[in-house]
Short mmCIF file of C-alpha atoms in Angstrom, two decimals:
data_model
loop_
_atom_site.label_atom_id
_atom_site.label_comp_id
_atom_site.label_asym_id
_atom_site.label_seq_id
_atom_site.Cartn_x
_atom_site.Cartn_y
_atom_site.Cartn_z
CA UNK A 513 0.00 0.00 0.00
CA UNK A 514 1.19 3.51 -0.74
CA UNK A 515 1.55 6.34 1.76
CA UNK A 516 -1.30 8.15 0.02
CA UNK A 517 -4.77 7.11 -1.04
CA UNK A 518 -5.64 9.67 -3.72
CA UNK A 519 -3.79 10.74 -6.86
CA UNK A 520 -3.92 12.87 -9.95
CA UNK A 521 -2.96 11.13 -13.18
CA UNK A 522 -1.70 13.20 -16.09
CA UNK A 523 -1.46 12.39 -19.78
CA UNK A 524 -1.14 14.44 -22.97
CA UNK A 525 -2.42 13.75 -26.46
CA UNK A 526 -2.46 15.32 -29.90
CA UNK A 527 -6.05 16.56 -30.20
CA UNK A 528 -8.96 17.91 -28.19
CA UNK A 529 -11.07 14.99 -29.41
CA UNK A 530 -8.57 12.39 -28.24
CA UNK A 531 -8.18 14.12 -24.87
CA UNK A 532 -11.95 14.28 -24.38
CA UNK A 533 -12.30 10.62 -25.34
CA UNK A 534 -9.61 9.50 -22.89
CA UNK A 535 -11.20 11.61 -20.15
CA UNK A 536 -14.76 10.49 -20.82
CA UNK A 537 -14.02 6.77 -21.14
CA UNK A 538 -11.95 6.76 -17.94
CA UNK A 539 -14.75 8.49 -16.00
CA UNK A 540 -17.43 6.26 -17.55
CA UNK A 541 -15.42 3.19 -16.49
CA UNK A 542 -15.19 4.67 -12.97
CA UNK A 543 -11.41 4.58 -13.17
CA UNK A 544 -11.45 8.29 -12.32
CA UNK A 545 -13.99 10.42 -10.48
CA UNK A 546 -13.38 13.33 -12.82
CA UNK A 547 -11.09 14.51 -15.57
CA UNK A 548 -10.14 17.94 -16.82
CA UNK A 549 -8.88 18.74 -20.31
CA UNK A 550 -6.52 21.69 -20.85
CA UNK A 551 -5.21 22.99 -24.11
CA UNK A 552 -3.99 23.51 -26.55
CA UNK A 553 -0.51 23.81 -25.13
CA UNK A 554 2.94 23.75 -26.68
CA UNK A 555 5.15 20.78 -25.83
CA UNK A 556 8.87 20.74 -26.59
CA UNK A 557 10.55 17.37 -26.10
CA UNK A 558 13.19 14.92 -27.22
CA UNK A 559 11.94 12.25 -29.64
CA UNK A 560 13.92 9.96 -31.92
CA UNK A 561 17.19 11.81 -31.34
CA UNK A 562 16.00 15.37 -31.92
CA UNK A 563 14.09 18.14 -30.21
CA UNK A 564 10.51 18.32 -31.48
CA UNK A 565 7.59 20.68 -30.88
CA UNK A 566 3.92 19.77 -30.93
CA UNK A 567 0.53 21.12 -29.98
CA UNK A 568 -1.02 18.92 -27.30
CA UNK A 569 -3.90 18.70 -24.86
CA UNK A 570 -3.39 17.70 -21.21
CA UNK A 571 -5.80 15.47 -19.31
CA UNK A 572 -5.73 15.48 -15.51
CA UNK A 573 -7.71 12.70 -13.83
CA UNK A 574 -8.58 12.39 -10.14
CA UNK A 575 -8.64 8.86 -8.74
CA UNK A 576 -7.39 6.56 -6.01
CA UNK A 577 -3.93 5.05 -5.78
CA UNK A 578 -5.61 1.63 -5.85
CA UNK A 579 -7.27 2.40 -9.20
CA UNK A 580 -4.06 3.66 -10.81
CA UNK A 581 -2.91 0.39 -12.43
CA UNK A 582 -6.27 -0.08 -14.18
CA UNK A 583 -6.37 3.58 -15.20
CA UNK A 584 -2.83 3.43 -16.59
CA UNK A 585 -3.71 0.36 -18.67
CA UNK A 586 -6.92 2.05 -19.89
CA UNK A 587 -5.09 5.21 -20.95
CA UNK A 588 -2.31 3.31 -22.71
CA UNK A 589 -4.81 1.11 -24.57
CA UNK A 590 -6.80 4.11 -25.81
CA UNK A 591 -3.84 6.34 -26.58
CA UNK A 592 -2.49 7.14 -30.03
CA UNK A 593 1.12 7.73 -28.93
CA UNK A 594 3.81 5.06 -29.13
CA UNK A 595 5.06 6.07 -25.66
CA UNK A 596 2.30 8.05 -23.94
CA UNK A 597 2.91 10.17 -20.89
CA UNK A 598 1.00 8.60 -18.00
CA UNK A 599 2.22 9.84 -14.62
CA UNK A 600 0.74 9.56 -11.17
CA UNK A 601 1.07 12.45 -8.72
CA UNK A 602 0.14 11.89 -5.07
CA UNK A 603 -2.50 14.00 -3.38
CA UNK A 604 -1.04 14.36 0.09
CA UNK A 605 -3.89 16.42 1.54
CA UNK A 606 -7.24 17.82 0.45
CA UNK A 607 -10.82 18.64 1.30
CA UNK A 608 -12.00 15.47 3.10
CA UNK A 609 -15.42 15.61 1.44
CA UNK A 610 -13.81 15.85 -2.01
CA UNK A 611 -11.51 12.91 -1.30
CA UNK A 612 -14.50 10.87 -0.07
CA UNK A 613 -16.28 11.75 -3.31
CA UNK A 614 -13.32 10.38 -5.31
CA UNK A 615 -13.55 7.15 -3.28
CA UNK A 616 -17.29 6.85 -3.85
CA UNK A 617 -17.14 7.54 -7.60
CA UNK A 618 -14.33 5.06 -8.27
CA UNK A 619 -15.66 2.30 -5.99
CA UNK A 620 -17.92 0.89 -8.72
CA UNK A 621 -15.17 0.11 -11.22
CA UNK A 622 -15.01 -3.40 -12.56
#
């Protein structure tokens, strides 16, 4: 078990439609209580030996640490990138009622 119970999971993708789809399907599957889509944003990164620039959309999902493995698999399966960003950031404190809501909304996942 981790030191924390709740997390934010972040991914980026190449279109608003793809970001919305990843967000919606994760919430519908109860792998996340909610998801927010931000963008477009400019990403500058190393890929295949050179610095590249791309327009991307960021998806931030709120979930439990216990749900993370399923959410990671879900995001990777639905993602268009060869190596998608999927990172988990711990929520070390927060509004207790909000954290309880995350628990309740992700409890029904299969």
